[in-house]
Coordinates of C-alpha atoms in Angstrom, one line a residue:
M1 CA 0.0 0.0 0.0
L2 CA 2.8 2.4 0.9
D3 CA 4.4 1.9 -2.6
K4 CA 1.1 2.8 -4.2
L5 CA 0.7 5.9 -2.1
Q6 CA 4.2 7.0 -2.9
S7 CA 3.5 6.6 -6.6
V8 CA 0.3 8.6 -6.2
E9 CA 2.2 11.4 -4.5
D10 CA 4.9 11.3 -7.2
R11 CA 2.3 11.6 -9.9
Y12 CA 0.7 14.5 -8.1
Y13 CA 4.1 16.4 -8.1
Q14 CA 4.5 15.6 -11.8
L15 CA 1.1 17.0 -12.5
N16 CA 2.0 20.2 -10.6
E17 CA 5.0 20.7 -12.8
W18 CA 3.1 20.1 -16.0
L19 CA 0.4 22.5 -14.9
S20 CA 3.0 25.2 -14.5
D21 CA 4.5 24.5 -18.0
P22 CA 3.6 27.3 -20.5
D23 CA 3.3 24.7 -23.3
I24 CA 0.7 22.8 -21.3
V25 CA -1.2 25.9 -20.3
N26 CA -1.6 26.7 -24.1
E27 CA -3.2 23.3 -24.7
P28 CA -6.8 23.4 -23.3
D29 CA -7.4 19.6 -23.6
K30 CA -4.2 18.7 -21.7
L31 CA -4.8 21.4 -19.2
R32 CA -8.3 20.2 -18.5
D33 CA -7.3 16.5 -18.2
Y34 CA -4.3 17.2 -16.0
S35 CA -6.2 19.6 -13.8
K36 CA -9.0 17.0 -13.3
E37 CA -6.5 14.2 -12.6
Q38 CA -4.7 16.4 -10.0
S39 CA -8.0 17.3 -8.4
N40 CA -8.9 13.6 -8.1
L41 CA -5.5 12.8 -6.5
E42 CA -5.6 15.7 -4.0
E43 CA -7.5 14.0 -1.2
T44 CA -5.4 10.9 -1.3
V45 CA -2.2 12.9 -1.3
Q46 CA -3.4 15.0 1.7
K47 CA -4.3 11.9 3.7
Y48 CA -1.0 10.2 2.8
R49 CA 0.9 13.3 4.1
E50 CA -1.2 13.2 7.3
Y51 CA -0.3 9.5 7.6
K52 CA 3.4 10.1 7.2
A53 CA 3.3 13.0 9.7
A54 CA 1.5 10.9 12.3
N55 CA 4.1 8.1 11.9
E56 CA 7.0 10.6 12.4
E57 CA 5.3 11.9 15.5
L58 CA 4.9 8.3 16.7
E59 CA 8.6 7.5 16.2
E60 CA 9.5 10.7 18.1
A61 CA 7.2 9.8 21.0
K62 CA 8.7 6.2 21.2
T63 CA 12.2 7.7 21.2
M64 CA 11.1 10.1 24.0
L65 CA 10.0 7.1 26.1
K66 CA 13.6 5.9 26.2
D67 CA 14.7 9.2 27.9
D68 CA 14.8 9.6 31.7
L69 CA 11.3 11.0 32.3
D70 CA 9.3 11.5 35.4
D71 CA 6.1 9.4 35.9
E72 CA 3.8 12.2 34.9
M73 CA 5.6 12.9 31.6
R74 CA 6.0 9.2 30.8
E75 CA 2.2 8.7 31.3
M76 CA 1.6 11.7 29.0
V77 CA 3.9 10.3 26.3
R78 CA 2.2 6.9 26.5
G79 CA -1.2 8.6 26.1
E80 CA 0.1 10.4 23.0
I81 CA 1.4 7.1 21.6
E82 CA -1.9 5.4 22.1
E83 CA -3.7 8.4 20.4
L84 CA -1.3 8.3 17.5
N85 CA -1.7 4.6 17.0
G86 CA -5.5 5.0 16.8
R87 CA -5.1 7.9 14.3
I88 CA -2.7 5.9 12.1
T89 CA -5.1 3.0 12.0
E90 CA -8.0 5.3 11.1
L91 CA -5.9 6.9 8.3
E92 CA -4.9 3.5 7.0
E93 CA -8.5 2.5 6.6
Q94 CA -9.3 5.8 4.8
L95 CA -6.3 5.4 2.5
K96 CA -7.4 1.9 1.6
I97 CA -10.7 3.3 0.5
L98 CA -9.1 6.2 -1.4
L99 CA -6.9 3.7 -3.3
I100 CA -9.9 1.8 -4.7
P101 CA -10.0 2.6 -8.4
K102 CA -12.5 5.4 -9.0
D103 CA -15.4 5.0 -11.3
P104 CA -14.5 7.3 -14.2
N105 CA -18.1 8.5 -14.5
D106 CA -18.5 9.5 -10.9
D107 CA -18.0 13.3 -11.5
K108 CA -20.4 13.4 -14.5
N109 CA -23.9 14.8 -14.7
V110 CA -26.6 12.3 -15.3
I111 CA -29.7 11.6 -17.4
V112 CA -32.4 9.8 -15.6
E113 CA -35.2 7.9 -17.3
I114 CA -38.2 6.8 -15.2
R115 CA -41.0 4.6 -16.7
G116 CA -44.1 3.3 -15.1
A117 CA -44.0 -0.5 -15.5
A118 CA -46.4 -3.1 -13.9
G119 CA -49.5 -1.6 -12.4
G120 CA -51.1 0.7 -15.0
D121 CA -52.2 4.1 -13.7
E122 CA -50.8 3.3 -10.2
A123 CA -47.3 2.6 -11.7
A124 CA -47.5 5.9 -13.6
L125 CA -48.4 7.8 -10.3
F126 CA -45.4 6.0 -8.6
A127 CA -43.1 7.1 -11.4
G128 CA -44.2 10.7 -10.6
D129 CA -43.4 10.1 -6.9
L130 CA -39.9 9.0 -7.9
F131 CA -39.4 12.0 -10.1
R132 CA -40.3 14.3 -7.3
M133 CA -38.1 12.4 -4.8
Y134 CA -35.1 12.8 -7.1
S135 CA -35.9 16.5 -7.8
R136 CA -35.9 17.2 -4.1
Y137 CA -32.7 15.2 -3.6
A138 CA -31.1 17.3 -6.3
E139 CA -32.2 20.5 -4.5
M140 CA -30.6 19.3 -1.3
K141 CA -27.3 18.5 -3.1
R142 CA -27.5 21.9 -4.9
W143 CA -27.8 20.1 -8.2
K144 CA -30.1 21.3 -11.0
A145 CA -32.8 19.0 -12.5
D146 CA -34.1 19.8 -16.0
V147 CA -36.9 17.9 -17.7
I148 CA -36.1 16.8 -21.3
E149 CA -39.2 14.7 -22.2
S150 CA -42.3 13.6 -20.3
H151 CA -45.5 11.7 -21.1
E152 CA -48.1 12.5 -18.5
T153 CA -51.2 10.5 -17.7
D154 CA -54.7 11.9 -17.2
M155 CA -54.3 11.1 -13.4
G156 CA -51.2 13.2 -13.1
G157 CA -48.5 10.5 -13.2
F158 CA -45.9 9.7 -15.9
K159 CA -45.8 6.9 -18.4
E160 CA -42.3 8.1 -18.9
I161 CA -40.2 11.1 -17.8
I162 CA -36.6 11.8 -18.8
F163 CA -34.6 14.6 -17.1
T164 CA -31.0 15.7 -16.5
I165 CA -29.4 16.3 -13.1
N166 CA -26.3 18.6 -13.3
G167 CA -24.0 18.9 -10.4
E168 CA -20.7 17.8 -8.9
G169 CA -20.6 14.1 -8.3
A170 CA -24.2 13.5 -9.5
Y171 CA -23.4 10.1 -11.0
S172 CA -21.5 8.9 -7.9
K173 CA -24.7 9.1 -5.9
M174 CA -27.5 8.6 -8.5
K175 CA -26.0 5.4 -10.1
Y176 CA -27.3 3.4 -7.2
E177 CA -30.9 4.2 -8.3
N178 CA -30.6 2.0 -11.4
G179 CA -33.2 -0.7 -11.4
A180 CA -36.8 -1.6 -10.7
H181 CA -38.5 0.2 -7.8
R182 CA -41.6 -1.5 -6.2
V183 CA -44.4 0.3 -4.3
Q184 CA -47.0 -1.4 -2.0
R185 CA -50.0 0.8 -1.1
V186 CA -53.7 1.3 -1.5
P187 CA -54.3 3.2 -4.8
S188 CA -56.5 6.2 -4.7
T189 CA -58.8 4.4 -7.2
E190 CA -59.2 1.4 -4.9
S191 CA -62.5 1.5 -3.1
G192 CA -62.0 -1.8 -1.2
G193 CA -58.9 -0.7 0.6
R194 CA -56.8 -3.5 -0.9
I195 CA -53.0 -3.1 -1.1
H196 CA -51.6 -3.2 -4.7
T197 CA -48.1 -3.8 -5.8
S198 CA -46.8 -1.7 -8.7
T199 CA -43.3 -1.0 -10.2
A200 CA -41.4 1.7 -12.0
T201 CA -38.0 1.4 -13.7
V202 CA -35.2 3.9 -13.2
A203 CA -32.3 4.1 -15.6
V204 CA -29.4 6.4 -14.7
L205 CA -26.9 7.2 -17.5
P206 CA -23.7 9.2 -17.2
E207 CA -23.9 12.2 -19.5
A208 CA -21.3 11.7 -22.2
E209 CA -19.1 14.5 -23.5
E210 CA -18.9 15.0 -27.2
V211 CA -15.2 13.9 -27.2
E212 CA -16.3 10.5 -25.7
V213 CA -18.9 9.6 -28.3
E214 CA -18.4 10.3 -32.0
I215 CA -21.7 10.7 -33.8
H216 CA -21.7 11.3 -37.6
D217 CA -24.5 13.3 -39.2
K218 CA -24.8 10.7 -41.9
D219 CA -25.8 8.1 -39.2
L220 CA -28.7 10.3 -38.0
R221 CA -32.3 10.4 -39.2
I222 CA -34.1 13.5 -37.9
D223 CA -37.9 13.9 -38.0
T224 CA -39.9 16.9 -36.7
F225 CA -43.5 16.9 -35.6
A226 CA -46.0 18.9 -33.6
S227 CA -45.8 18.6 -29.8
S228 CA -48.7 16.8 -28.0
G229 CA -50.0 16.8 -24.4
P230 CA -51.9 14.4 -22.2
G231 CA -54.3 12.3 -24.3
G232 CA -52.4 13.1 -27.5
Q233 CA -54.0 16.5 -28.2
S234 CA -51.8 18.9 -30.1
V235 CA -50.4 21.7 -27.9
N236 CA -48.2 23.3 -30.5
T237 CA -49.1 24.0 -34.1
T238 CA -45.4 24.5 -35.1
M239 CA -43.2 21.5 -35.9
S240 CA -41.0 22.0 -32.8
A241 CA -40.8 18.5 -31.5
V242 CA -37.8 16.4 -32.7
R243 CA -37.2 12.7 -33.1
I244 CA -33.6 11.5 -33.8
T245 CA -32.8 8.0 -34.8
H246 CA -29.2 6.7 -34.7
E247 CA -29.3 4.2 -37.4
P248 CA -26.1 2.1 -36.5
T249 CA -27.5 1.3 -33.1
G250 CA -31.2 1.8 -33.7
I251 CA -31.5 4.1 -30.7
V252 CA -34.4 6.6 -31.0
V253 CA -34.7 9.7 -28.9
S254 CA -37.5 12.3 -29.1
C255 CA -37.9 15.7 -27.3
Q256 CA -40.9 18.1 -27.3
D257 CA -40.4 19.9 -24.0
E258 CA -39.2 23.1 -25.5
K259 CA -41.0 25.4 -27.9
S260 CA -37.9 25.8 -29.9
Q261 CA -36.9 23.1 -32.4
I262 CA -33.2 23.9 -31.9
K263 CA -33.5 23.5 -28.1
N264 CA -35.4 20.2 -28.5
R265 CA -32.7 19.0 -30.9
D266 CA -29.9 19.9 -28.4
K267 CA -31.7 18.1 -25.6
A268 CA -32.4 15.0 -27.7
M269 CA -28.8 14.9 -28.8
K270 CA -27.7 15.0 -25.2
V271 CA -29.9 12.0 -24.4
L272 CA -28.8 10.1 -27.6
R273 CA -25.1 10.6 -26.8
A274 CA -25.6 9.3 -23.2
R275 CA -27.5 6.2 -24.5
I276 CA -24.9 5.4 -27.1
Y277 CA -22.1 5.8 -24.5
D278 CA -24.1 3.6 -22.1
K279 CA -24.5 0.9 -24.8
Y280 CA -20.9 0.9 -25.7
Q281 CA -19.7 0.9 -22.1
K282 CA -22.0 -2.0 -21.2
E283 CA -20.7 -4.0 -24.2
A284 CA -17.1 -3.4 -23.1
E285 CA -17.9 -4.4 -19.5
E286 CA -19.6 -7.6 -20.6
E287 CA -16.7 -8.5 -22.8
Y288 CA -14.3 -7.8 -19.9
A289 CA -16.2 -9.7 -17.2
E290 CA -19.3 -11.4 -18.5
N291 CA -20.2 -13.1 -15.2
R292 CA -18.8 -10.5 -12.8
K293 CA -21.5 -9.2 -10.4
A294 CA -21.1 -5.7 -8.9
A295 CA -21.2 -5.2 -5.1
V296 CA -24.7 -3.7 -5.2
G297 CA -26.3 -6.0 -7.8
T298 CA -26.0 -6.4 -11.5
G299 CA -27.4 -3.0 -12.4
D300 CA -29.9 -4.8 -14.7
R301 CA -32.8 -2.5 -15.0
S302 CA -35.3 -5.4 -14.7
E303 CA -33.8 -6.2 -11.2
R304 CA -36.0 -5.2 -8.2
I305 CA -33.7 -3.1 -6.1
R306 CA -36.0 -1.4 -3.6
T307 CA -39.5 -1.6 -2.1
Y308 CA -41.6 1.4 -0.8
N309 CA -44.2 0.0 1.6
F310 CA -46.8 2.6 2.6
P311 CA -48.9 0.6 5.2
Q312 CA -45.7 0.0 7.3
S313 CA -44.0 3.3 6.3
R314 CA -40.8 1.5 5.4
V315 CA -38.3 1.4 2.6
T316 CA -36.2 -1.7 2.0
D317 CA -33.2 -1.8 -0.3
H318 CA -32.9 -5.5 -1.3
R319 CA -29.3 -5.3 -2.4
I320 CA -27.9 -4.9 1.1
G321 CA -30.9 -5.9 3.2
L322 CA -31.4 -2.4 4.6
T323 CA -34.8 -1.3 5.9
V324 CA -35.5 2.2 7.2
Q325 CA -38.8 3.3 8.8
K326 CA -38.7 6.7 7.1
L327 CA -40.8 6.4 4.0
D328 CA -42.1 10.0 4.2
Q329 CA -38.6 11.4 4.5
V330 CA -37.2 9.2 1.7
L331 CA -39.9 10.4 -0.7
Q332 CA -39.0 14.0 0.3
G333 CA -35.5 13.3 -1.1
H334 CA -33.7 12.2 2.0
L335 CA -31.8 9.4 0.3
D336 CA -28.3 9.8 1.9
E337 CA -28.8 7.1 4.6
I338 CA -29.6 4.5 1.9
T339 CA -27.0 5.8 -0.6
D340 CA -24.2 6.0 2.0
A341 CA -24.9 2.4 3.1
L342 CA -24.7 1.2 -0.5
I343 CA -21.3 3.1 -1.0
V344 CA -19.9 1.5 2.2
E345 CA -21.0 -2.0 1.0
E346 CA -19.4 -1.5 -2.4
Q347 CA -16.2 -0.2 -0.9
A348 CA -16.0 -3.2 1.5
D349 CA -16.5 -5.6 -1.4
L350 CA -13.8 -3.9 -3.6
M351 CA -11.3 -3.9 -0.7
G352 CA -11.9 -7.6 -0.2
Q353 CA -11.1 -8.5 -3.8

């Protein structure tokens, strides 16, 4: 571990030198990449320096014990040694976590797609609940949520809603929401008071930068049409809605949220780029480790990951067997208790490999 940490610190020094080099400063791409890498290494280097300083203090304290000390001073030095040993152990655990390879997508913005699945109108209403939950979570994190495309139902739910969340580390937290979410409650349409079970699927995609996904104009088929609202009625007589088909992959994206065709096209391209990036990334992962299962599940969107039980006011995350009796708070966007537990579980699994 110490060799790895020293190599990280050496790399950090090297990046410092490069970022002071006028030739690098004049190359925006290199400057951006080196600055991002240095920022990613900073916490590890800082903890490593704390670790080295604590070890030096420990050696000094042990040396002091060999001197001719009175009883009070000797007891004080022993207390300092005990405290330093505890601090060093704590720093070692933190450094082990920091040395775990970081998901390269963690710092990215995300595109979230929520769809009502089994359960008809109730599933669509639940999809709306999930959208509001993530919107409030984004507010708490000082992220920005922006709707790209939505298909509302007459009852106020969503058959489908696609939105972006922009903010530092958005993917690092939101990626754990990938999967099927199940709700157990008495629907407002149920006169007999029977509990129904419905599901909605959530897909979280890292937003891909243009440099990561190359899309050729010749591979795109772009159609325009008039926007429509609930029930299919036309809400816009201009042809502002856009549908883009990426013919090599067959991926189709449409957007009608904006009144401007140009804005709708820009939003649709953002979603298209993310879906293509996600497709290629998944293919590469499957080729690398077809049967490898991630710490918190496969990430398969058909996999049930969480249940929201209204009668018992509880939320259960099935991947780690965590149950919290805080349904109201969770639906108000208080997801950190669940997310933090998933992160700890994933880190423990990666450290054990």
